[in-house]
């Protein structure tokens, strides 16, 4: 079942066809569950269901932002998974070099002991959120046809500023969900790193 946004955009301003919807502050999103959801919450709540689909019918303007954030969360998980794999490979090589006679059991244990901690994950998604990203009208923009190119630099600036805030919030909240109180990321999130929502990747 595909999940659509339930949020109202009737009072929102727009940039490149994207609604500039209110976002909760960091203090808000770590507060009690009774607080109302914003679009970032919706994207994380629906992610593990929506990411399985190759088609998505846009039923409102908020769905456009939901699609973008789903792709971004997918990108975060891919980077997190790649980082975990690189750390494991590096640890395995180091372990092998330390002792050529190491048992296979100890060798595998050395790989399993490698962890990407929460602080490292937060740094990774923050960097990803602030990378230069494509906007509507750019060659290779993932959602060409869904969003419209900016008519001037002001609209492009508004789009970039808002989307960067969304990316930062989505990344922070994703890490909170992935790690919780555990030292290692949840396999129930990382398992979705290789899925390809709408058969697209953000670049």
GROMACS .gro file of C-alpha atoms in nm:
model
  203
    1UNK     CA    1   0.000   0.000   0.000
    2UNK     CA    2   0.137   0.340  -0.101
    3UNK     CA    3   0.121   0.613   0.161
    4UNK     CA    4   0.035   0.968   0.055
    5UNK     CA    5   0.085   1.289   0.249
    6UNK     CA    6  -0.208   1.396   0.463
    7UNK     CA    7  -0.077   1.750   0.512
    8UNK     CA    8  -0.245   2.064   0.380
    9UNK     CA    9  -0.048   2.295   0.150
   10UNK     CA   10  -0.321   2.552   0.082
   11UNK     CA   11  -0.141   2.824   0.280
   12UNK     CA   12   0.210   2.736   0.166
   13UNK     CA   13   0.436   2.936  -0.058
   14UNK     CA   14   0.594   2.744  -0.347
   15UNK     CA   15   0.933   2.729  -0.515
   16UNK     CA   16   0.976   2.535  -0.840
   17UNK     CA   17   0.638   2.373  -0.778
   18UNK     CA   18   0.747   2.246  -0.434
   19UNK     CA   19   0.541   2.353  -0.130
   20UNK     CA   20   0.754   2.522   0.137
   21UNK     CA   21   0.585   2.343   0.426
   22UNK     CA   22   0.649   2.422   0.795
   23UNK     CA   23   0.916   2.208   0.960
   24UNK     CA   24   0.944   2.126   1.327
   25UNK     CA   25   1.252   2.240   1.511
   26UNK     CA   26   1.501   1.989   1.652
   27UNK     CA   27   1.345   2.040   1.996
   28UNK     CA   28   1.001   1.966   1.851
   29UNK     CA   29   1.093   1.646   1.670
   30UNK     CA   30   1.249   1.493   1.981
   31UNK     CA   31   0.949   1.580   2.194
   32UNK     CA   32   0.642   1.373   2.276
   33UNK     CA   33   0.468   1.172   2.003
   34UNK     CA   34   0.152   1.372   2.065
   35UNK     CA   35   0.291   1.660   1.859
   36UNK     CA   36   0.156   1.682   1.507
   37UNK     CA   37   0.366   1.541   1.225
   38UNK     CA   38   0.542   1.746   0.963
   39UNK     CA   39   0.640   1.632   0.614
   40UNK     CA   40   0.975   1.493   0.737
   41UNK     CA   41   0.792   1.275   0.991
   42UNK     CA   42   0.559   1.155   0.717
   43UNK     CA   43   0.846   1.066   0.487
   44UNK     CA   44   1.015   0.856   0.757
   45UNK     CA   45   0.690   0.694   0.869
   46UNK     CA   46   0.601   0.588   0.515
   47UNK     CA   47   0.953   0.520   0.387
   48UNK     CA   48   0.978   0.144   0.435
   49UNK     CA   49   0.645   0.095   0.258
   50UNK     CA   50   0.681   0.353  -0.018
   51UNK     CA   51   1.041   0.273  -0.113
   52UNK     CA   52   0.925  -0.066  -0.247
   53UNK     CA   53   0.719   0.093  -0.524
   54UNK     CA   54   0.823   0.181  -0.878
   55UNK     CA   55   0.513   0.396  -0.935
   56UNK     CA   56   0.356   0.670  -0.725
   57UNK     CA   57   0.046   0.869  -0.814
   58UNK     CA   58   0.083   1.229  -0.699
   59UNK     CA   59  -0.244   1.326  -0.531
   60UNK     CA   60  -0.141   1.665  -0.396
   61UNK     CA   61   0.146   1.913  -0.380
   62UNK     CA   62   0.271   1.766  -0.052
   63UNK     CA   63   0.328   1.433  -0.230
   64UNK     CA   64   0.598   1.599  -0.439
   65UNK     CA   65   0.797   1.681  -0.127
   66UNK     CA   66   0.721   1.337   0.014
   67UNK     CA   67   0.872   1.181  -0.299
   68UNK     CA   68   1.185   1.397  -0.278
   69UNK     CA   69   1.239   1.317   0.089
   70UNK     CA   70   1.184   0.945   0.031
   71UNK     CA   71   1.461   0.956  -0.230
   72UNK     CA   72   1.684   1.150   0.008
   73UNK     CA   73   1.631   0.905   0.296
   74UNK     CA   74   1.712   0.626   0.051
   75UNK     CA   75   2.034   0.809  -0.039
   76UNK     CA   76   2.126   0.849   0.330
   77UNK     CA   77   2.083   0.476   0.389
   78UNK     CA   78   2.295   0.394   0.085
   79UNK     CA   79   2.577   0.617   0.212
   80UNK     CA   80   2.543   0.472   0.562
   81UNK     CA   81   2.552   0.119   0.428
   82UNK     CA   82   2.854   0.197   0.209
   83UNK     CA   83   3.033   0.355   0.505
   84UNK     CA   84   2.965   0.049   0.716
   85UNK     CA   85   3.095  -0.177   0.440
   86UNK     CA   86   3.411   0.029   0.393
   87UNK     CA   87   3.482   0.024   0.767
   88UNK     CA   88   3.432  -0.351   0.778
   89UNK     CA   89   3.663  -0.408   0.481
   90UNK     CA   90   3.933  -0.185   0.629
   91UNK     CA   91   3.906  -0.362   0.963
   92UNK     CA   92   3.927  -0.702   0.795
   93UNK     CA   93   4.243  -0.606   0.604
   94UNK     CA   94   4.403  -0.469   0.922
   95UNK     CA   95   4.315  -0.784   1.113
   96UNK     CA   96   4.460  -1.003   0.838
   97UNK     CA   97   4.784  -0.806   0.825
   98UNK     CA   98   4.827  -0.832   1.202
   99UNK     CA   99   4.821  -1.209   1.189
  100UNK     CA  100   4.838  -1.419   0.877
  101UNK     CA  101   4.756  -1.719   1.091
  102UNK     CA  102   4.436  -1.575   1.238
  103UNK     CA  103   4.149  -1.822   1.246
  104UNK     CA  104   3.853  -1.776   1.015
  105UNK     CA  105   3.627  -1.737   1.321
  106UNK     CA  106   3.838  -1.452   1.458
  107UNK     CA  107   3.862  -1.298   1.111
  108UNK     CA  108   3.481  -1.288   1.079
  109UNK     CA  109   3.449  -1.160   1.436
  110UNK     CA  110   3.681  -0.875   1.350
  111UNK     CA  111   3.448  -0.773   1.069
  112UNK     CA  112   3.137  -0.804   1.288
  113UNK     CA  113   3.291  -0.590   1.563
  114UNK     CA  114   3.318  -0.292   1.331
  115UNK     CA  115   3.049  -0.032   1.393
  116UNK     CA  116   2.947   0.303   1.252
  117UNK     CA  117   2.844   0.496   1.562
  118UNK     CA  118   2.566   0.750   1.593
  119UNK     CA  119   2.799   1.051   1.601
  120UNK     CA  120   2.966   0.935   1.281
  121UNK     CA  121   2.628   0.877   1.116
  122UNK     CA  122   2.512   1.226   1.213
  123UNK     CA  123   2.827   1.375   1.061
  124UNK     CA  124   2.773   1.172   0.743
  125UNK     CA  125   2.410   1.278   0.689
  126UNK     CA  126   2.491   1.642   0.776
  127UNK     CA  127   2.760   1.642   0.508
  128UNK     CA  128   2.521   1.480   0.264
  129UNK     CA  129   2.249   1.735   0.340
  130UNK     CA  130   2.488   2.020   0.260
  131UNK     CA  131   2.639   1.877  -0.056
  132UNK     CA  132   2.567   2.071  -0.374
  133UNK     CA  133   2.253   1.912  -0.519
  134UNK     CA  134   2.068   1.941  -0.846
  135UNK     CA  135   1.758   2.158  -0.877
  136UNK     CA  136   1.472   2.145  -1.129
  137UNK     CA  137   1.602   2.235  -1.473
  138UNK     CA  138   1.947   2.086  -1.411
  139UNK     CA  139   2.053   1.799  -1.632
  140UNK     CA  140   2.000   1.473  -1.445
  141UNK     CA  141   1.762   1.613  -1.185
  142UNK     CA  142   1.575   1.307  -1.054
  143UNK     CA  143   1.229   1.461  -1.057
  144UNK     CA  144   1.229   1.635  -1.391
  145UNK     CA  145   0.869   1.676  -1.509
  146UNK     CA  146   0.736   1.673  -1.153
  147UNK     CA  147   0.886   2.008  -1.051
  148UNK     CA  148   0.938   2.319  -1.263
  149UNK     CA  149   1.267   2.503  -1.326
  150UNK     CA  150   1.314   2.828  -1.130
  151UNK     CA  151   1.215   3.143  -1.314
  152UNK     CA  152   1.495   3.345  -1.152
  153UNK     CA  153   1.781   3.326  -0.899
  154UNK     CA  154   1.549   3.421  -0.613
  155UNK     CA  155   1.326   3.120  -0.671
  156UNK     CA  156   1.629   2.894  -0.709
  157UNK     CA  157   1.770   3.031  -0.383
  158UNK     CA  158   1.442   2.975  -0.201
  159UNK     CA  159   1.426   2.618  -0.332
  160UNK     CA  160   1.784   2.540  -0.231
  161UNK     CA  161   1.747   2.690   0.116
  162UNK     CA  162   1.426   2.506   0.195
  163UNK     CA  163   1.534   2.172   0.049
  164UNK     CA  164   1.865   2.192   0.239
  165UNK     CA  165   1.669   2.239   0.562
  166UNK     CA  166   1.450   1.940   0.475
  167UNK     CA  167   1.753   1.726   0.396
  168UNK     CA  168   1.921   1.821   0.722
  169UNK     CA  169   1.609   1.746   0.929
  170UNK     CA  170   1.542   1.419   0.747
  171UNK     CA  171   1.900   1.305   0.800
  172UNK     CA  172   1.902   1.388   1.172
  173UNK     CA  173   1.572   1.217   1.237
  174UNK     CA  174   1.669   0.914   1.029
  175UNK     CA  175   1.981   0.865   1.243
  176UNK     CA  176   1.767   0.887   1.558
  177UNK     CA  177   1.543   0.612   1.421
  178UNK     CA  178   1.829   0.398   1.290
  179UNK     CA  179   2.028   0.399   1.610
  180UNK     CA  180   1.781   0.469   1.891
  181UNK     CA  181   1.970   0.374   2.207
  182UNK     CA  182   2.182   0.110   2.030
  183UNK     CA  183   2.548   0.144   1.937
  184UNK     CA  184   2.494  -0.006   1.592
  185UNK     CA  185   2.247   0.096   1.319
  186UNK     CA  186   1.927  -0.104   1.290
  187UNK     CA  187   1.929  -0.375   1.025
  188UNK     CA  188   1.557  -0.306   0.978
  189UNK     CA  189   1.652   0.031   0.824
  190UNK     CA  190   1.976  -0.058   0.650
  191UNK     CA  191   1.801  -0.347   0.476
  192UNK     CA  192   1.625  -0.088   0.257
  193UNK     CA  193   1.947   0.076   0.140
  194UNK     CA  194   1.949  -0.120  -0.188
  195UNK     CA  195   1.587  -0.049  -0.278
  196UNK     CA  196   1.524   0.198  -0.558
  197UNK     CA  197   1.213   0.412  -0.513
  198UNK     CA  198   1.050   0.495  -0.849
  199UNK     CA  199   1.364   0.344  -1.005
  200UNK     CA  200   1.541   0.676  -0.934
  201UNK     CA  201   1.839   0.803  -0.733
  202UNK     CA  202   1.905   1.155  -0.612
  203UNK     CA  203   2.227   1.314  -0.734
   0.00000   0.00000   0.00000
